[in-house]
Coordinates of C-alpha atoms in Angstrom, one line a residue:
Chain A
M143 CA -35.8 19.9 101.7
A144 CA -34.4 22.9 103.2
E145 CA -36.2 26.1 101.3
L146 CA -34.6 28.0 98.5
E147 CA -36.3 30.9 97.3
E148 CA -34.8 31.7 94.1
V149 CA -33.7 35.8 93.7
S150 CA -33.2 35.9 90.2
S151 CA -32.2 34.0 86.7
A152 CA -30.7 34.5 83.7
K153 CA -29.6 32.7 80.5
C154 CA -25.9 32.6 80.1
F155 CA -23.8 31.1 77.8
G156 CA -26.5 28.9 77.1
G157 CA -26.8 27.4 81.2
Y158 CA -28.4 29.7 83.9
Q159 CA -27.1 32.2 86.2
K160 CA -29.4 31.5 89.1
I161 CA -29.3 33.5 92.9
F162 CA -31.0 31.8 95.6
K163 CA -31.7 32.9 99.2
H164 CA -31.9 31.0 103.2
K165 CA -32.6 30.6 106.2
S166 CA -29.4 29.5 106.9
A167 CA -29.4 27.1 110.4
E168 CA -25.3 27.7 110.3
L169 CA -25.4 31.4 110.1
G170 CA -28.7 32.4 112.1
S171 CA -29.4 34.5 109.3
E172 CA -30.6 34.6 105.9
A173 CA -27.9 33.6 103.6
N174 CA -27.9 34.2 99.3
F175 CA -25.6 32.1 96.8
S176 CA -25.1 31.7 93.3
V177 CA -25.0 28.6 91.5
Y178 CA -24.7 28.1 87.7
I179 CA -25.9 25.6 85.9
P180 CA -24.3 24.8 82.5
P181 CA -26.9 23.8 79.4
I182 CA -28.5 20.0 80.3
F183 CA -28.6 18.0 77.2
T184 CA -30.0 14.8 79.0
Q185 CA -32.6 13.9 81.1
N186 CA -31.1 13.1 84.7
E187 CA -27.9 14.4 83.9
T188 CA -25.8 15.1 87.0
F189 CA -22.8 17.4 86.8
P190 CA -19.3 17.9 89.4
V191 CA -19.6 20.9 91.2
L192 CA -17.1 23.9 91.5
Y193 CA -17.1 25.8 94.8
W194 CA -16.1 29.5 94.5
L195 CA -15.4 31.5 97.8
S196 CA -14.5 35.5 97.0
G197 CA -13.0 37.8 99.0
L198 CA -12.9 40.2 101.1
T199 CA -15.8 43.1 100.5
C200 CA -17.4 40.5 98.2
T201 CA -21.3 39.5 97.7
E202 CA -22.1 36.5 96.1
K203 CA -22.7 38.6 92.8
N204 CA -19.0 39.7 92.2
F205 CA -17.5 36.1 91.1
I206 CA -20.6 35.8 88.6
E207 CA -21.0 39.4 87.3
K208 CA -16.9 40.0 86.6
S209 CA -14.9 37.3 86.0
G210 CA -16.6 35.7 82.7
F211 CA -16.7 32.0 84.4
Q212 CA -19.4 31.2 83.2
Q213 CA -18.0 30.4 79.1
Y214 CA -15.7 27.5 81.2
A215 CA -18.3 26.1 83.2
S216 CA -20.8 25.8 80.3
Q217 CA -17.9 24.5 77.8
H218 CA -16.4 22.0 81.1
K219 CA -20.4 20.8 82.1
V220 CA -19.4 22.1 85.5
V221 CA -22.1 23.5 87.9
V222 CA -20.4 26.2 89.6
V223 CA -21.8 27.7 93.2
G224 CA -20.6 31.1 94.9
P225 CA -21.4 31.4 99.1
D226 CA -21.2 35.2 99.9
T227 CA -18.9 35.8 102.4
S228 CA -20.1 36.2 106.0
P229 CA -23.8 36.8 107.7
R230 CA -24.9 40.2 107.0
G231 CA -27.7 41.8 109.6
L232 CA -26.8 40.2 112.8
N233 CA -26.8 43.8 114.4
I234 CA -23.3 43.2 116.0
E235 CA -21.6 46.3 117.4
G236 CA -18.7 47.4 114.8
E237 CA -20.0 44.7 111.9
E238 CA -20.2 47.5 109.5
D239 CA -17.3 49.2 110.7
S240 CA -14.4 48.1 108.5
W241 CA -14.1 46.7 104.5
D242 CA -11.8 44.1 106.0
F243 CA -13.5 42.7 108.8
G244 CA -17.2 41.7 110.0
T245 CA -19.7 42.0 108.0
G246 CA -18.0 40.4 104.3
A247 CA -15.0 39.2 105.9
G248 CA -16.2 35.8 107.3
Y249 CA -12.3 34.4 106.5
Y250 CA -14.0 30.9 106.2
V251 CA -14.0 29.7 109.9
D252 CA -16.3 29.0 112.6
A253 CA -16.1 31.7 115.4
I254 CA -15.7 30.6 118.7
T255 CA -15.8 33.7 120.4
E256 CA -18.8 34.5 122.0
K257 CA -20.0 38.1 120.1
W258 CA -19.1 36.3 116.7
K259 CA -20.4 33.1 117.5
N260 CA -23.0 33.4 114.0
Y261 CA -19.9 33.5 112.1
R262 CA -19.6 30.2 111.4
M263 CA -18.7 30.3 107.2
Y264 CA -16.1 26.7 107.4
S265 CA -19.5 24.8 109.0
Y266 CA -21.3 26.9 106.2
V267 CA -19.2 26.6 103.1
T268 CA -17.9 22.6 103.7
K269 CA -21.4 21.3 105.2
E270 CA -24.6 22.9 105.2
L271 CA -24.3 24.4 101.6
P272 CA -22.7 21.4 99.9
T273 CA -25.8 19.4 101.6
L274 CA -28.4 22.4 100.3
V275 CA -26.7 22.3 96.9
Q276 CA -26.8 18.4 96.4
Q277 CA -30.7 18.1 97.6
N278 CA -31.2 20.7 95.3
F279 CA -29.5 20.6 92.2
P280 CA -28.3 17.9 89.5
V281 CA -25.2 17.5 91.4
D282 CA -22.8 14.7 91.5
P283 CA -21.5 14.8 95.4
T284 CA -18.3 12.7 94.8
R285 CA -16.8 15.7 92.1
Q286 CA -17.0 18.8 93.8
S287 CA -13.6 20.7 93.7
I288 CA -13.1 24.3 95.2
F289 CA -11.5 27.3 94.4
G290 CA -11.4 31.4 95.1
H291 CA -10.0 34.6 95.5
S292 CA -7.7 36.8 98.1
M293 CA -9.9 35.9 101.2
G294 CA -11.4 33.6 99.3
G295 CA -8.1 31.9 97.9
H296 CA -7.6 30.8 101.4
G297 CA -10.7 29.3 102.6
A298 CA -10.4 27.2 99.4
L299 CA -6.9 26.1 100.8
I300 CA -8.1 25.2 104.2
C301 CA -11.4 24.0 103.5
F302 CA -9.5 21.5 101.0
L303 CA -6.8 20.5 103.8
K304 CA -9.3 20.1 106.3
N305 CA -10.9 18.0 104.8
P306 CA -9.3 15.2 103.0
G307 CA -11.4 12.7 100.2
M308 CA -14.2 15.7 100.4
F309 CA -12.6 18.1 97.5
K310 CA -11.4 16.3 94.0
S311 CA -8.9 19.5 93.6
V312 CA -8.0 23.0 94.5
S313 CA -7.1 26.2 93.3
A314 CA -6.1 30.1 94.4
L315 CA -6.0 33.3 93.2
A316 CA -3.9 35.7 95.0
P317 CA -4.6 34.0 98.2
I318 CA -4.5 35.3 101.9
A319 CA -2.3 32.2 102.0
N320 CA -0.8 32.6 105.8
M321 CA -3.6 34.3 107.5
S322 CA -1.8 34.1 111.3
M323 CA 1.2 36.3 109.7
S324 CA -1.1 38.7 107.8
P325 CA -2.3 41.9 109.2
W326 CA -5.9 40.2 108.6
G327 CA -5.9 37.3 109.6
M328 CA -4.3 38.3 113.3
R329 CA -7.7 41.3 113.3
A330 CA -9.9 38.7 112.0
F331 CA -9.0 35.6 113.7
T332 CA -8.5 37.6 117.5
A333 CA -12.0 38.6 117.2
Y334 CA -13.2 35.7 115.8
L335 CA -11.2 32.8 117.0
G336 CA -9.2 34.9 120.5
P337 CA -5.8 35.5 121.5
D338 CA -4.5 32.2 121.6
K339 CA -2.3 31.5 118.6
E340 CA -2.4 27.7 118.7
A341 CA -6.2 28.2 117.5
W342 CA -5.6 30.3 114.2
K343 CA -3.5 27.3 113.5
E344 CA -6.5 25.4 112.4
Y345 CA -7.8 27.5 109.7
D346 CA -4.5 28.8 108.4
A347 CA -3.7 27.5 105.1
T348 CA 0.6 27.5 105.5
E349 CA 0.3 25.8 109.4
L350 CA -2.4 23.4 107.3
V351 CA -0.5 22.2 105.0
R352 CA 2.6 21.2 107.0
K353 CA 0.9 19.1 109.0
Q354 CA 0.3 17.2 105.5
A355 CA 4.1 16.0 105.8
G356 CA 4.2 12.1 104.6
K357 CA 0.6 12.6 103.2
G358 CA 1.5 14.8 99.8
G359 CA 1.3 11.6 97.9
E360 CA -2.5 11.5 97.9
I361 CA -3.0 15.5 97.2
P362 CA -3.7 16.3 93.7
E363 CA -1.3 19.1 92.3
I364 CA -2.4 22.8 94.1
L365 CA -2.4 26.0 91.4
I366 CA -1.5 29.1 92.9
D367 CA -1.5 32.6 90.9
Q368 CA 0.0 35.6 92.3
G369 CA 0.0 39.3 89.9
T370 CA 3.4 40.5 90.8
E371 CA 1.7 44.3 91.1
D372 CA -1.2 43.1 93.6
E373 CA -1.0 46.4 95.8
W374 CA -1.2 43.5 99.3
F375 CA 1.8 41.8 97.6
K376 CA 4.0 43.6 95.6
D377 CA 6.9 46.1 97.3
G378 CA 7.4 43.3 100.2
K379 CA 3.7 43.8 101.7
A380 CA 2.7 40.7 103.7
Y381 CA -0.5 40.5 103.4
L382 CA -1.0 37.8 101.5
L383 CA 2.3 35.7 101.5
P384 CA 1.9 32.6 99.3
E385 CA 5.7 32.0 99.2
H386 CA 5.0 31.1 103.2
F387 CA 2.6 28.2 101.9
V388 CA 4.3 27.4 99.0
D389 CA 8.0 26.9 101.5
A390 CA 5.6 25.0 103.8
A391 CA 4.0 23.0 101.1
K392 CA 7.4 21.8 99.0
E393 CA 8.7 20.8 103.0
A394 CA 5.7 18.7 103.6
G395 CA 6.2 17.2 100.0
V396 CA 2.8 18.6 98.8
P397 CA 3.1 19.8 95.3
V398 CA 2.0 22.9 94.4
K399 CA 2.4 25.4 91.2
L400 CA 2.9 29.1 92.1
R401 CA 2.3 31.1 88.7
M402 CA 3.8 34.7 89.1
Q403 CA 1.3 36.6 86.8
E404 CA 3.8 39.7 85.7
G405 CA 2.3 43.1 86.2
Y406 CA -1.3 41.7 86.7
G407 CA -3.0 43.2 90.1
H408 CA -5.4 42.3 93.0
N409 CA -8.6 43.1 90.7
Y410 CA -10.9 40.9 89.2
Y411 CA -9.4 42.0 85.8
F412 CA -6.7 39.6 86.6
V413 CA -9.0 37.1 88.0
S414 CA -11.2 37.3 84.3
T415 CA -7.6 36.6 82.6
F416 CA -6.7 33.8 84.2
I417 CA -9.4 31.7 85.1
R418 CA -10.2 29.5 82.3
D419 CA -6.7 28.3 83.3
H420 CA -8.6 27.7 86.7
F421 CA -11.1 25.6 84.9
E422 CA -8.3 23.4 83.2
H423 CA -7.0 22.5 85.9
H424 CA -10.6 21.6 88.3
A425 CA -12.0 20.2 84.6
K426 CA -8.5 17.1 85.0
H427 CA -9.9 15.9 88.5
L428 CA -13.5 17.0 87.6
T429 CA -14.7 15.2 84.3
K430 CA -13.4 12.2 82.9
Chain B
M278 CA -2.9 67.9 72.8
A279 CA -6.2 67.9 75.6
E280 CA -5.2 66.3 78.9
L281 CA -6.0 63.7 80.4
E282 CA -5.8 62.3 83.3
E283 CA -5.2 58.6 84.0
V284 CA -8.3 57.3 86.3
S285 CA -6.9 53.9 86.8
S286 CA -5.2 50.6 84.8
A287 CA -5.1 47.5 85.4
K288 CA -3.4 44.6 82.9
C289 CA -5.5 42.1 82.0
F290 CA -5.1 39.5 79.0
G291 CA -1.9 40.7 78.3
G292 CA -3.3 43.9 77.1
Y293 CA -4.2 47.3 80.2
Q294 CA -7.6 48.3 81.0
K295 CA -7.9 51.6 82.1
I296 CA -9.9 54.4 82.2
F297 CA -9.3 58.5 82.1
K298 CA -11.2 61.3 82.6
H299 CA -10.6 65.1 80.7
K300 CA -12.6 68.2 80.4
S301 CA -15.1 67.7 77.9
A302 CA -15.8 70.9 75.0
E303 CA -18.6 69.3 73.9
L304 CA -20.3 68.3 77.4
G305 CA -19.2 71.5 79.7
S306 CA -17.9 68.6 82.4
E307 CA -15.7 66.4 82.8
A308 CA -16.1 62.9 81.1
N309 CA -14.8 59.7 82.1
F310 CA -13.9 57.0 79.4
S311 CA -12.1 53.4 79.3
V312 CA -9.5 52.3 77.1
Y313 CA -8.3 48.6 76.2
I314 CA -4.7 49.0 75.1
P315 CA -4.0 44.9 73.9
P316 CA -1.0 44.0 73.7
I317 CA 2.0 45.7 72.4
F318 CA 4.7 43.6 70.5
T319 CA 6.0 45.9 67.7
Q320 CA 7.2 49.6 68.3
N321 CA 4.8 52.1 66.4
E322 CA 2.4 49.5 66.0
T323 CA -0.9 50.8 66.1
F324 CA -4.5 48.8 65.9
P325 CA -8.0 49.4 64.7
V326 CA -10.3 50.8 67.2
L327 CA -14.1 50.0 68.1
Y328 CA -16.2 52.0 69.8
W329 CA -18.6 50.5 72.8
L330 CA -21.6 52.4 73.6
S331 CA -23.1 51.6 77.0
G332 CA -27.1 51.7 78.0
L333 CA -29.2 53.5 80.2
T334 CA -28.2 54.0 84.3
C335 CA -24.4 52.9 82.8
T336 CA -20.7 54.8 83.1
E337 CA -17.8 54.0 81.1
K338 CA -17.6 51.1 84.0
N339 CA -19.9 48.7 83.4
F340 CA -19.3 47.3 79.7
I341 CA -15.2 46.9 81.3
E342 CA -16.1 45.0 84.4
K343 CA -18.8 42.7 83.4
S344 CA -18.8 42.0 79.9
G345 CA -15.5 39.8 79.1
F346 CA -14.6 41.7 76.1
Q347 CA -11.0 42.2 76.7
Q348 CA -10.4 38.7 75.9
Y349 CA -12.2 39.4 72.4
A350 CA -9.8 42.3 72.0
S351 CA -6.7 41.6 73.0
Q352 CA -7.1 38.4 70.7
H353 CA -7.9 40.5 67.7
K354 CA -5.6 42.9 68.7
V355 CA -8.0 45.9 69.1
V356 CA -8.1 48.7 70.8
V357 CA -11.7 49.4 72.8
V358 CA -12.7 53.0 73.2
G359 CA -16.2 53.3 75.7
P360 CA -17.3 56.6 76.8
D361 CA -19.9 57.5 80.1
T362 CA -23.4 57.9 78.9
S363 CA -24.2 61.6 79.9
P364 CA -22.6 64.9 81.3
R365 CA -22.7 64.2 85.2
G366 CA -22.7 66.6 87.5
L367 CA -24.3 69.8 85.6
N368 CA -27.2 70.5 88.3
I369 CA -29.2 70.5 85.8
E370 CA -33.4 70.6 87.6
G371 CA -34.6 66.5 87.1
E372 CA -31.1 65.2 85.6
E373 CA -30.9 63.0 88.7
D374 CA -34.8 61.7 89.2
S375 CA -35.3 59.4 86.5
W376 CA -32.9 56.5 85.9
D377 CA -34.0 56.6 81.9
F378 CA -33.5 60.3 81.7
G379 CA -30.8 62.8 82.4
T380 CA -27.6 61.4 83.9
G381 CA -26.9 57.8 82.6
A382 CA -29.3 58.3 79.4
G383 CA -27.8 61.0 76.9
Y384 CA -29.4 58.8 74.4
Y385 CA -25.9 59.3 71.7
V386 CA -27.9 63.1 70.1
D387 CA -27.5 66.9 70.5
A388 CA -29.7 68.1 72.4
I389 CA -31.1 71.7 71.5
T390 CA -33.5 72.9 73.6
E391 CA -31.9 75.5 75.9
K392 CA -32.3 73.2 79.1
W393 CA -30.5 70.6 78.3
K394 CA -28.4 72.0 75.8
N395 CA -24.8 70.6 77.4
Y396 CA -26.4 67.1 76.7
R397 CA -24.2 66.5 73.2
M398 CA -23.0 62.7 73.2
Y399 CA -23.6 62.4 69.6
S400 CA -20.9 65.3 69.0
Y401 CA -18.9 63.7 71.2
V402 CA -19.1 60.3 70.7
T403 CA -18.0 60.7 66.5
K404 CA -16.5 64.4 66.6
E405 CA -14.4 64.9 70.4
L406 CA -13.6 61.5 72.0
P407 CA -12.4 60.2 68.4
T408 CA -10.5 63.1 67.9
L409 CA -8.9 62.7 71.6
V410 CA -8.4 59.1 70.9
Q411 CA -6.7 59.7 67.8
Q412 CA -3.8 62.1 69.5
N413 CA -3.6 59.9 72.6
F414 CA -3.4 56.1 72.0
P415 CA -1.6 53.9 69.3
V416 CA -5.0 53.3 66.8
D417 CA -5.4 53.8 62.9
P418 CA -7.6 56.0 62.7
T419 CA -9.2 54.8 58.9
R420 CA -9.9 51.4 60.9
Q421 CA -12.8 52.5 63.3
S422 CA -15.5 50.8 64.1
I423 CA -18.5 50.7 66.0
F424 CA -20.9 48.7 68.6
G425 CA -23.4 48.8 71.7
H426 CA -26.2 47.4 74.2
S427 CA -29.6 49.0 74.5
M428 CA -29.5 52.8 74.3
G429 CA -26.1 52.2 73.3
G430 CA -26.7 49.8 70.6
H431 CA -28.9 52.8 69.3
G432 CA -26.3 55.1 69.7
A433 CA -23.7 53.0 67.4
L434 CA -26.5 52.3 64.7
I435 CA -27.1 56.4 64.9
C436 CA -23.8 56.6 64.4
F437 CA -22.5 54.7 61.5
L438 CA -25.7 55.6 59.7
K439 CA -25.2 59.0 60.4
N440 CA -21.7 59.1 58.8
P441 CA -20.9 57.5 55.7
G442 CA -17.3 55.8 55.8
M443 CA -16.3 57.0 59.4
F444 CA -17.1 53.1 60.7
K445 CA -16.2 50.7 58.9
S446 CA -19.3 48.2 60.5
V447 CA -21.6 48.0 63.4
S448 CA -23.4 46.0 65.7
A449 CA -25.6 45.7 68.3
L450 CA -27.0 43.7 70.9
A451 CA -30.7 44.6 71.9
P452 CA -30.8 48.3 70.6
I453 CA -33.5 50.9 71.2
A454 CA -34.4 50.9 67.5
N455 CA -36.7 52.9 66.7
M456 CA -36.4 55.6 68.8
S457 CA -38.8 58.1 68.2
M458 CA -41.4 54.8 68.9
S459 CA -40.0 53.7 71.7
P460 CA -41.5 54.8 75.4
W461 CA -38.0 56.0 76.1
G462 CA -37.1 58.1 73.2
M463 CA -40.4 59.5 73.0
R464 CA -39.7 61.0 76.4
A465 CA -36.3 62.1 75.9
F466 CA -36.5 63.4 72.5
T467 CA -39.3 66.0 73.6
A468 CA -36.9 66.9 76.2
Y469 CA -33.6 67.2 74.6
L470 CA -35.0 67.8 71.0
G471 CA -38.7 69.4 71.4
P472 CA -41.9 68.3 70.0
D473 CA -41.2 68.6 66.3
K474 CA -41.0 64.7 65.3
E475 CA -39.5 66.1 62.2
A476 CA -36.4 66.6 64.1
W477 CA -36.5 63.1 66.4
K478 CA -35.9 61.3 62.8
E479 CA -32.1 62.2 62.8
Y480 CA -31.7 59.8 65.9
D481 CA -33.9 57.7 65.0
A482 CA -32.4 54.1 63.3
T483 CA -35.1 53.1 62.1
E484 CA -35.4 56.5 60.0
L485 CA -32.4 57.0 59.2
V486 CA -31.7 53.2 57.9
R487 CA -35.5 54.1 55.6
K488 CA -33.0 56.7 54.5
Q489 CA -29.9 54.5 52.7
A490 CA -32.1 53.3 50.2
G491 CA -30.1 52.9 46.3
K492 CA -27.1 52.9 49.1
G493 CA -27.6 49.4 50.6
G494 CA -25.2 48.4 48.7
E495 CA -22.3 50.3 50.1
I496 CA -23.1 49.7 53.5
P497 CA -21.0 46.4 55.5
E498 CA -23.7 44.0 57.1
I499 CA -25.2 45.2 60.9
L500 CA -25.4 42.3 63.2
I501 CA -28.2 42.5 65.6
D502 CA -28.8 40.3 68.5
Q503 CA -31.7 40.5 70.5
G504 CA -32.9 38.2 73.5
T505 CA -36.3 36.7 73.3
E506 CA -36.7 37.0 77.4
D507 CA -35.3 40.4 77.1
E508 CA -37.8 42.4 79.8
W509 CA -38.0 45.3 77.2
F510 CA -38.9 43.1 74.3
K511 CA -41.0 40.1 75.2
D512 CA -44.7 39.6 75.6
G513 CA -45.2 42.7 72.9
K514 CA -43.3 45.4 75.2
A515 CA -42.2 47.9 72.3
Y516 CA -39.4 50.0 74.0
L517 CA -36.9 48.2 71.5
L518 CA -38.5 47.3 68.0
P519 CA -35.6 45.9 66.2
E520 CA -38.5 44.4 64.0
H521 CA -39.0 48.1 62.8
F522 CA -35.4 48.4 62.2
V523 CA -35.3 45.4 60.5
D524 CA -38.3 46.0 57.8
A525 CA -36.7 49.4 57.3
A526 CA -33.3 48.0 56.2
K527 CA -34.9 45.4 53.9
E528 CA -37.2 48.0 52.2
A529 CA -33.9 50.6 51.5
G530 CA -31.7 46.7 50.5
V531 CA -29.5 47.8 53.1
P532 CA -28.0 43.7 54.8
V533 CA -29.1 43.1 58.1
K534 CA -29.1 40.2 60.5
L535 CA -31.3 39.7 63.4
R536 CA -30.7 36.9 65.7
M537 CA -33.1 36.0 68.3
Q538 CA -31.3 34.5 70.9
E539 CA -33.4 32.6 73.1
G540 CA -34.2 32.4 76.4
Y541 CA -31.4 35.9 77.0
G542 CA -32.9 39.0 79.3
H543 CA -31.8 42.1 78.5
N544 CA -28.1 42.2 81.3
Y545 CA -24.7 41.3 80.7
Y546 CA -25.3 37.6 81.0
F547 CA -26.9 38.0 77.4
V548 CA -23.7 40.7 76.7
S549 CA -21.3 38.2 77.5
T550 CA -22.5 35.6 75.7
F551 CA -21.8 36.8 72.4
I552 CA -19.6 39.1 73.0
R553 CA -17.1 37.0 71.1
D554 CA -19.6 36.9 67.6
H555 CA -19.8 40.8 67.9
F556 CA -16.3 40.8 68.3
E557 CA -15.6 38.6 65.4
H558 CA -18.1 40.9 63.4
H559 CA -15.9 43.8 63.4
A560 CA -12.6 41.7 63.1
K561 CA -13.4 41.0 59.6
H562 CA -13.7 44.5 58.9
L563 CA -10.8 45.9 60.4
T564 CA -8.0 43.4 60.8
K565 CA -7.3 42.2 57.7

């Protein structure tokens, strides 16, 4: 069993909001992650687990402090796990220079360039972390789902689409839905994956959903919320591009519900307003 | 009409979470405060207003980012106003040296010592801010209540007790309930009010409630939540002393409900868990 150190623990809505750290093999650095454990009433009870992926600049703390999700995790009896958003402290030249690249901006890919070889958030999130969680917490590994915000919405969509059967459901709030076409994605993918755009397609939600043509019937409806006043979306800003994802999904026959939320921004006030709906979306698949 | 500058605005649970700044006459400095305005469906509609006072180290942001209160303010249709916790940037010697004294630690008193003469959070919260709010936002000045956390719980209790009729109801989460006996209070009161402990009684919730003997029938029940694992309370720690307040209230015939919350700490995970109950407590008095 990998060694976990408890960093903090606080009672919240009858359960416990905890943060742990461990030495990550994938990232070659220490990594923090959060775990919410709902109230436990029965010995040996196991819970479904919902993975939350955060956006640019976030650590494992933003979601647990700002979204108010614990109310719904407690109510639906779901364990919620939230990793950090990149390796930290690797002393890679330039890793601290930008808020949207390097530290806090792992984009949930496995980098293939030598310089960023430790940036393996994709394998961390889909392999190392779930194994660690299954070994250490009362979760049922057959009931897992994933969701996220912004860069983390991108992460949730690609982790779901690349691993059929691993997650029961997926949802996203203001996801970067077409990384290859987003200024954020173009910069990060060039650095982490190199200039060959074929490699980018493996981590681009719009490209991945395109490949599901004919398999849509097996995929549960994908829920996406997008605020109309989101500063990365409104006035033709092309950072998020949820419409590209929706078009590709429809073409491929993959069910997707995009809800335009009038007047909402890109912030945690938006996330906190709709997080209840996302728990209800996942609970349909996780708790029966 | 005093000049207000909008610092930020974000849609949240159908209403708007805003921050404003203005030049405060009481504090002789710029001051920020937050305002949540619930969804407005009718022109010229006015809402009751609930004042939130925050704890040590907080600004006007902690409560609006971490408590999840907007859900309940939206539902009960209440405007919620939250000031900062002290003047800022006055360049008083020592104001930045401690987390529990000076900047971020105004303790909601009007200082009488020359050095701290700008520390007039009591008058700011009970006079300048309500006037500003009534002039600028759709509130009904006959329906006001007040609540807070830790230092802000102390603030809420004293503002309520010192101003009969001004607030319809009061509640507190982990308040510093007997400032004159708390290490925090002894240091701050000595600096802000001088060594004469008679002056301290004017800003000590336990001393103030003692003076209500015979008038208890006019006071609505005071709700207090206290976590049993609160690091400033457990193991005999004498920083908060809610039991002193409750004893004095009972002696004076003032109705108070102290709820000991098993396993909870002093943090916003505790606040977010019980904030719904506090809205319900105030809604009984504010919305009929």
